[in-house]
Amino acid sequence: MKKTIELKGVDLQTLLGVADTHVRLLKDTFSTEILVRGNEIKLDGLKWDVEMVHEIIHEMIQTVSRKGALTKKDVHQLIKVIRSENGHTKEVPHEVIHYGKKGAIVPRTAGQKDYVQMVNRDDIVFSIGPAGTGKTFIAVAFAVATLENHDVDRIILCRPAVEAGESLGFLPGDLKEKVDPYLTPLYDALNEMVPANKLKLILNKNIIEVIPLAYMRGRTLNNSFLILDEAQNSTVKEITTVLTRMGNNSKAFILADPMQTDLRNVNLCGGFERLYRVFTDQESQEMGIHTFKFDEDDIMRSELCKFIVKKLKTV
């Protein structure tokens, strides 16, 4: 039996151990060939052994993501626990986007699975959908995994600082303290995926930037993963500014929920929807630009949230 494990967002040296000691421990315990090539681990051997090793490696990755470390003692304990479960292996999730602090981040609905395939494949994706469908969370998970796999050098997460209530000028603090409340959902997503000490370091080094949309003007983004969240609060000109920042080996994901528009000038509304329609043609798809639409069935936040969204569509 053969299996391949794709390693997304995992520190290989920590996972495999110094001089591959963790891999050698698995080889000594099970009749399975374990071959590491780039960001993949290939398993080949008897069905029962391969399934056991597959599950153990999955748990090893979870441990690294949760603790930021993995010892030989940890691996011994995982082998002991999993082998003692009467030979019944747990189901290991497929299509893992990233191993966050709380476990594997995977698509949970049919729509999310389609979205994951599109994000994997394309350079620019416009996604539209109601709250709770995972638009932002999945995109950030992909960005973090791409960064940790060294496919890009940095991540830029941005949002328009459009007031839903209080004016920026009346909020206390300096400019950063004024705009940070608008960026909180992006920080929340990052905190779910990256250990606190590591996140602080890469934020301080601007390897991950969380910034207002207005800060994007005049930049060129090479080897970058860009996410524009809450794009329903952006004008055509602002979204165009973001898209024209794209340099070599970069991805951009534009996310919007038209039901939560905060723009007060009616003439500025609908910028995202207009561009969404522009890029639905075949020529755009051939260039790696796609559009995606979530629906209520993709809402994972709660049944109440799903009910509210359905009701609001009739208003």
Short mmCIF file of N, CA, C and O in Angstrom, two decimals, residues 168-248:
data_model
loop_
_atom_site.label_atom_id
_atom_site.label_comp_id
_atom_site.label_asym_id
_atom_site.label_seq_id
_atom_site.Cartn_x
_atom_site.Cartn_y
_atom_site.Cartn_z
N LEU A 168 -13.08 57.46 12.50
CA LEU A 168 -11.69 57.26 12.89
C LEU A 168 -11.16 58.43 13.69
O LEU A 168 -10.42 58.27 14.65
N GLY A 169 -11.55 59.63 13.30
CA GLY A 169 -11.03 60.82 13.95
C GLY A 169 -11.41 60.91 15.42
O GLY A 169 -10.73 61.56 16.21
N PHE A 170 -12.49 60.26 15.82
CA PHE A 170 -12.94 60.32 17.20
C PHE A 170 -12.41 59.18 18.06
O PHE A 170 -12.60 59.19 19.28
N LEU A 171 -11.78 58.18 17.43
CA LEU A 171 -11.23 57.08 18.20
C LEU A 171 -9.91 57.52 18.84
O LEU A 171 -9.14 58.28 18.25
N PRO A 172 -9.60 57.02 20.05
CA PRO A 172 -8.37 57.44 20.72
C PRO A 172 -7.14 56.80 20.10
O PRO A 172 -7.22 55.79 19.41
N GLY A 173 -5.95 57.40 20.38
CA GLY A 173 -4.70 56.78 19.99
C GLY A 173 -4.11 57.32 18.71
O GLY A 173 -4.67 58.20 18.05
N ASP A 174 -2.92 56.76 18.35
CA ASP A 174 -2.25 57.16 17.12
C ASP A 174 -2.88 56.42 15.94
O ASP A 174 -3.88 55.72 16.10
N LEU A 175 -2.29 56.59 14.75
CA LEU A 175 -2.90 56.01 13.54
C LEU A 175 -3.03 54.50 13.64
O LEU A 175 -4.07 53.93 13.30
N LYS A 176 -1.96 53.81 14.14
CA LYS A 176 -2.03 52.35 14.24
C LYS A 176 -3.14 51.93 15.19
O LYS A 176 -3.89 50.98 14.91
N GLU A 177 -3.25 52.63 16.32
CA GLU A 177 -4.31 52.29 17.29
C GLU A 177 -5.70 52.58 16.74
O GLU A 177 -6.67 51.93 17.11
N LYS A 178 -5.79 53.53 15.82
CA LYS A 178 -7.08 53.86 15.22
C LYS A 178 -7.52 52.79 14.21
O LYS A 178 -8.70 52.46 14.13
N VAL A 179 -6.56 52.27 13.42
CA VAL A 179 -6.94 51.34 12.35
C VAL A 179 -6.94 49.88 12.79
O VAL A 179 -7.61 49.05 12.18
N ASP A 180 -6.20 49.54 13.86
CA ASP A 180 -6.13 48.14 14.30
C ASP A 180 -7.49 47.50 14.58
O ASP A 180 -7.68 46.31 14.31
N PRO A 181 -8.48 48.24 15.15
CA PRO A 181 -9.78 47.61 15.36
C PRO A 181 -10.42 47.08 14.07
O PRO A 181 -11.13 46.07 14.10
N TYR A 182 -10.14 47.73 12.95
CA TYR A 182 -10.70 47.27 11.67
C TYR A 182 -10.01 45.99 11.20
O TYR A 182 -10.54 45.25 10.37
N LEU A 183 -8.78 45.76 11.69
CA LEU A 183 -7.98 44.63 11.23
C LEU A 183 -8.04 43.43 12.18
O LEU A 183 -7.42 42.41 11.93
N THR A 184 -8.83 43.56 13.25
CA THR A 184 -8.90 42.51 14.27
C THR A 184 -9.25 41.14 13.71
O THR A 184 -8.63 40.13 14.11
N PRO A 185 -10.23 40.99 12.79
CA PRO A 185 -10.54 39.65 12.27
C PRO A 185 -9.35 38.97 11.61
O PRO A 185 -9.22 37.74 11.67
N LEU A 186 -8.46 39.76 10.99
CA LEU A 186 -7.28 39.18 10.36
C LEU A 186 -6.28 38.73 11.41
O LEU A 186 -5.68 37.66 11.30
N TYR A 187 -6.11 39.53 12.46
CA TYR A 187 -5.25 39.10 13.58
C TYR A 187 -5.82 37.84 14.24
O TYR A 187 -5.07 36.94 14.63
N ASP A 188 -7.14 37.79 14.38
CA ASP A 188 -7.78 36.62 15.01
C ASP A 188 -7.47 35.35 14.22
O ASP A 188 -7.16 34.30 14.80
N ALA A 189 -7.56 35.44 12.89
CA ALA A 189 -7.28 34.27 12.04
C ALA A 189 -5.82 33.85 12.19
O ALA A 189 -5.51 32.65 12.31
N LEU A 190 -4.92 34.82 12.20
CA LEU A 190 -3.49 34.49 12.37
C LEU A 190 -3.22 33.83 13.71
O LEU A 190 -2.42 32.89 13.80
N ASN A 191 -3.87 34.31 14.76
CA ASN A 191 -3.67 33.74 16.09
C ASN A 191 -4.13 32.29 16.19
O ASN A 191 -3.67 31.55 17.06
N GLU A 192 -5.05 31.88 15.30
CA GLU A 192 -5.51 30.49 15.27
C GLU A 192 -4.47 29.57 14.63
O GLU A 192 -4.52 28.36 14.81
N MET A 193 -3.53 30.15 13.88
CA MET A 193 -2.66 29.33 13.03
C MET A 193 -1.19 29.37 13.39
O MET A 193 -0.45 28.45 13.06
N VAL A 194 -0.75 30.44 14.03
CA VAL A 194 0.68 30.63 14.27
C VAL A 194 0.92 30.80 15.77
O VAL A 194 0.23 31.59 16.41
N PRO A 195 1.88 30.07 16.36
CA PRO A 195 2.21 30.25 17.77
C PRO A 195 2.51 31.71 18.08
O PRO A 195 3.11 32.41 17.26
N ALA A 196 2.13 32.18 19.27
CA ALA A 196 2.19 33.60 19.62
C ALA A 196 3.59 34.18 19.48
O ALA A 196 3.77 35.28 18.93
N ASN A 197 4.62 33.45 19.96
CA ASN A 197 5.99 33.98 19.90
C ASN A 197 6.47 34.12 18.46
O ASN A 197 7.14 35.09 18.10
N LYS A 198 6.10 33.15 17.63
CA LYS A 198 6.50 33.19 16.22
C LYS A 198 5.74 34.28 15.47
O LYS A 198 6.31 35.00 14.64
N LEU A 199 4.44 34.42 15.77
CA LEU A 199 3.63 35.45 15.11
C LEU A 199 4.17 36.84 15.41
O LEU A 199 4.26 37.69 14.52
N LYS A 200 4.52 37.09 16.67
CA LYS A 200 5.04 38.40 17.05
C LYS A 200 6.32 38.72 16.27
O LYS A 200 6.51 39.85 15.79
N LEU A 201 7.17 37.71 16.10
CA LEU A 201 8.43 37.90 15.40
C LEU A 201 8.21 38.26 13.93
O LEU A 201 8.79 39.22 13.42
N ILE A 202 7.34 37.49 13.25
CA ILE A 202 7.16 37.74 11.81
C ILE A 202 6.34 38.99 11.54
O ILE A 202 6.48 39.61 10.49
N LEU A 203 5.51 39.40 12.50
CA LEU A 203 4.82 40.68 12.37
C LEU A 203 5.81 41.83 12.54
O LEU A 203 5.77 42.82 11.78
N ASN A 204 6.70 41.72 13.50
CA ASN A 204 7.70 42.76 13.73
C ASN A 204 8.65 42.90 12.54
O ASN A 204 9.14 44.00 12.26
N LYS A 205 8.91 41.80 11.87
CA LYS A 205 9.81 41.83 10.71
C LYS A 205 9.08 42.15 9.41
O LYS A 205 9.69 42.16 8.34
N ASN A 206 7.75 42.38 9.51
CA ASN A 206 6.92 42.67 8.33
C ASN A 206 6.91 41.52 7.32
O ASN A 206 6.68 41.75 6.13
N ILE A 207 7.20 40.31 7.79
CA ILE A 207 7.03 39.14 6.92
C ILE A 207 5.53 38.92 6.70
O ILE A 207 5.11 38.51 5.62
N ILE A 208 4.75 39.19 7.73
CA ILE A 208 3.31 39.30 7.59
C ILE A 208 2.92 40.73 7.94
O ILE A 208 3.24 41.21 9.02
N GLU A 209 2.27 41.39 7.00
CA GLU A 209 1.79 42.75 7.24
C GLU A 209 0.26 42.74 7.30
O GLU A 209 -0.39 42.17 6.43
N VAL A 210 -0.29 43.36 8.31
CA VAL A 210 -1.73 43.54 8.43
C VAL A 210 -1.97 45.04 8.38
O VAL A 210 -1.66 45.76 9.33
N ILE A 211 -2.50 45.52 7.25
CA ILE A 211 -2.51 46.96 7.00
C ILE A 211 -3.84 47.42 6.41
O ILE A 211 -4.58 46.62 5.82
N PRO A 212 -4.16 48.70 6.56
CA PRO A 212 -5.34 49.25 5.89
C PRO A 212 -5.12 49.30 4.38
O PRO A 212 -3.99 49.42 3.91
N LEU A 213 -6.20 49.24 3.62
CA LEU A 213 -6.13 49.25 2.17
C LEU A 213 -5.41 50.49 1.64
O LEU A 213 -4.68 50.41 0.64
N ALA A 214 -5.57 51.63 2.30
CA ALA A 214 -4.97 52.87 1.82
C ALA A 214 -3.44 52.79 1.76
O ALA A 214 -2.81 53.56 1.02
N TYR A 215 -2.83 51.86 2.50
CA TYR A 215 -1.38 51.75 2.53
C TYR A 215 -0.81 51.00 1.31
O TYR A 215 0.40 50.86 1.19
N MET A 216 -1.68 50.51 0.42
CA MET A 216 -1.22 49.70 -0.70
C MET A 216 -0.75 50.53 -1.89
O MET A 216 -0.04 50.03 -2.76
N ARG A 217 -1.13 51.78 -1.95
CA ARG A 217 -0.79 52.61 -3.11
C ARG A 217 0.72 52.74 -3.29
O ARG A 217 1.47 52.94 -2.33
N GLY A 218 1.16 52.58 -4.54
CA GLY A 218 2.56 52.79 -4.88
C GLY A 218 3.48 51.62 -4.64
O GLY A 218 4.68 51.71 -4.90
N ARG A 219 2.96 50.48 -4.18
CA ARG A 219 3.81 49.33 -3.88
C ARG A 219 3.83 48.34 -5.04
O ARG A 219 2.91 48.31 -5.86
N THR A 220 4.88 47.52 -5.10
CA THR A 220 4.95 46.40 -6.03
C THR A 220 5.20 45.15 -5.20
O THR A 220 6.13 45.10 -4.40
N LEU A 221 4.37 44.13 -5.41
CA LEU A 221 4.43 42.93 -4.57
C LEU A 221 4.96 41.75 -5.38
O LEU A 221 4.24 41.18 -6.21
N ASN A 222 6.20 41.38 -5.12
CA ASN A 222 6.79 40.18 -5.71
C ASN A 222 6.86 39.10 -4.64
O ASN A 222 7.06 39.39 -3.46
N ASN A 223 6.69 37.84 -5.05
CA ASN A 223 6.79 36.70 -4.12
C ASN A 223 5.93 36.93 -2.88
O ASN A 223 6.39 36.75 -1.74
N SER A 224 4.68 37.33 -3.11
CA SER A 224 3.80 37.70 -2.01
C SER A 224 2.44 37.03 -2.14
O SER A 224 2.02 36.65 -3.23
N PHE A 225 1.78 36.90 -1.00
CA PHE A 225 0.41 36.39 -0.94
C PHE A 225 -0.43 37.52 -0.36
O PHE A 225 -0.27 37.88 0.80
N LEU A 226 -1.33 38.08 -1.18
CA LEU A 226 -2.13 39.23 -0.78
C LEU A 226 -3.59 38.83 -0.58
O LEU A 226 -4.16 38.13 -1.41
N ILE A 227 -4.17 39.27 0.52
CA ILE A 227 -5.59 39.06 0.77
C ILE A 227 -6.23 40.41 1.04
O ILE A 227 -5.81 41.13 1.96
N LEU A 228 -7.22 40.77 0.24
CA LEU A 228 -8.04 41.95 0.50
C LEU A 228 -9.37 41.47 1.05
O LEU A 228 -10.17 40.85 0.34
N ASP A 229 -9.61 41.73 2.33
CA ASP A 229 -10.83 41.31 3.00
C ASP A 229 -11.84 42.45 3.00
O ASP A 229 -11.47 43.62 2.88
N GLU A 230 -13.12 42.11 3.15
CA GLU A 230 -14.20 43.11 3.20
C GLU A 230 -14.18 44.01 1.97
O GLU A 230 -14.37 45.23 2.05
N ALA A 231 -13.96 43.40 0.80
CA ALA A 231 -13.83 44.19 -0.42
C ALA A 231 -15.13 44.85 -0.84
O ALA A 231 -15.13 45.73 -1.71
N GLN A 232 -16.27 44.46 -0.24
CA GLN A 232 -17.53 45.14 -0.55
C GLN A 232 -17.50 46.60 -0.10
O GLN A 232 -18.32 47.40 -0.55
N ASN A 233 -16.53 46.95 0.75
CA ASN A 233 -16.39 48.33 1.20
C ASN A 233 -15.32 49.08 0.42
O ASN A 233 -14.83 50.13 0.86
N SER A 234 -14.95 48.53 -0.74
CA SER A 234 -13.93 49.15 -1.59
C SER A 234 -14.55 49.59 -2.91
O SER A 234 -15.49 48.98 -3.40
N THR A 235 -14.01 50.64 -3.47
CA THR A 235 -14.46 51.13 -4.77
C THR A 235 -13.71 50.39 -5.88
O THR A 235 -12.72 49.69 -5.63
N VAL A 236 -14.18 50.55 -7.10
CA VAL A 236 -13.49 49.96 -8.25
C VAL A 236 -12.04 50.43 -8.30
O VAL A 236 -11.12 49.64 -8.52
N LYS A 237 -11.83 51.72 -8.06
CA LYS A 237 -10.48 52.29 -8.12
C LYS A 237 -9.58 51.66 -7.06
O LYS A 237 -8.42 51.34 -7.33
N GLU A 238 -10.11 51.45 -5.85
CA GLU A 238 -9.30 50.89 -4.77
C GLU A 238 -8.92 49.44 -5.05
O GLU A 238 -7.77 49.03 -4.84
N ILE A 239 -9.87 48.64 -5.54
CA ILE A 239 -9.56 47.24 -5.85
C ILE A 239 -8.60 47.16 -7.01
O ILE A 239 -7.68 46.33 -7.03
N THR A 240 -8.78 48.04 -8.00
CA THR A 240 -7.85 48.08 -9.13
C THR A 240 -6.44 48.41 -8.66
O THR A 240 -5.46 47.84 -9.14
N THR A 241 -6.33 49.32 -7.70
CA THR A 241 -5.02 49.67 -7.14
C THR A 241 -4.35 48.44 -6.55
O THR A 241 -3.15 48.21 -6.75
N VAL A 242 -5.13 47.61 -5.84
CA VAL A 242 -4.58 46.38 -5.25
C VAL A 242 -4.13 45.42 -6.35
O VAL A 242 -3.02 44.88 -6.31
N LEU A 243 -4.97 45.20 -7.33
CA LEU A 243 -4.67 44.22 -8.38
C LEU A 243 -3.43 44.61 -9.18
O LEU A 243 -2.66 43.75 -9.60
N THR A 244 -3.25 45.91 -9.40
CA THR A 244 -2.10 46.37 -10.19
C THR A 244 -0.81 46.42 -9.37
O THR A 244 0.23 46.81 -9.90
N ARG A 245 -0.88 46.02 -8.09
CA ARG A 245 0.35 45.89 -7.29
C ARG A 245 1.04 44.57 -7.56
O ARG A 245 2.18 44.37 -7.16
N MET A 246 0.35 43.64 -8.21
CA MET A 246 0.83 42.27 -8.33
C MET A 246 2.09 42.18 -9.18
O MET A 246 2.14 42.66 -10.32
N GLY A 247 3.14 41.57 -8.59
CA GLY A 247 4.38 41.35 -9.32
C GLY A 247 4.57 39.88 -9.65
O GLY A 247 3.60 39.12 -9.79
N ASN A 248 5.82 39.45 -9.72
CA ASN A 248 6.14 38.06 -10.07
C ASN A 248 5.89 37.13 -8.89
O ASN A 248 6.12 37.48 -7.74
#
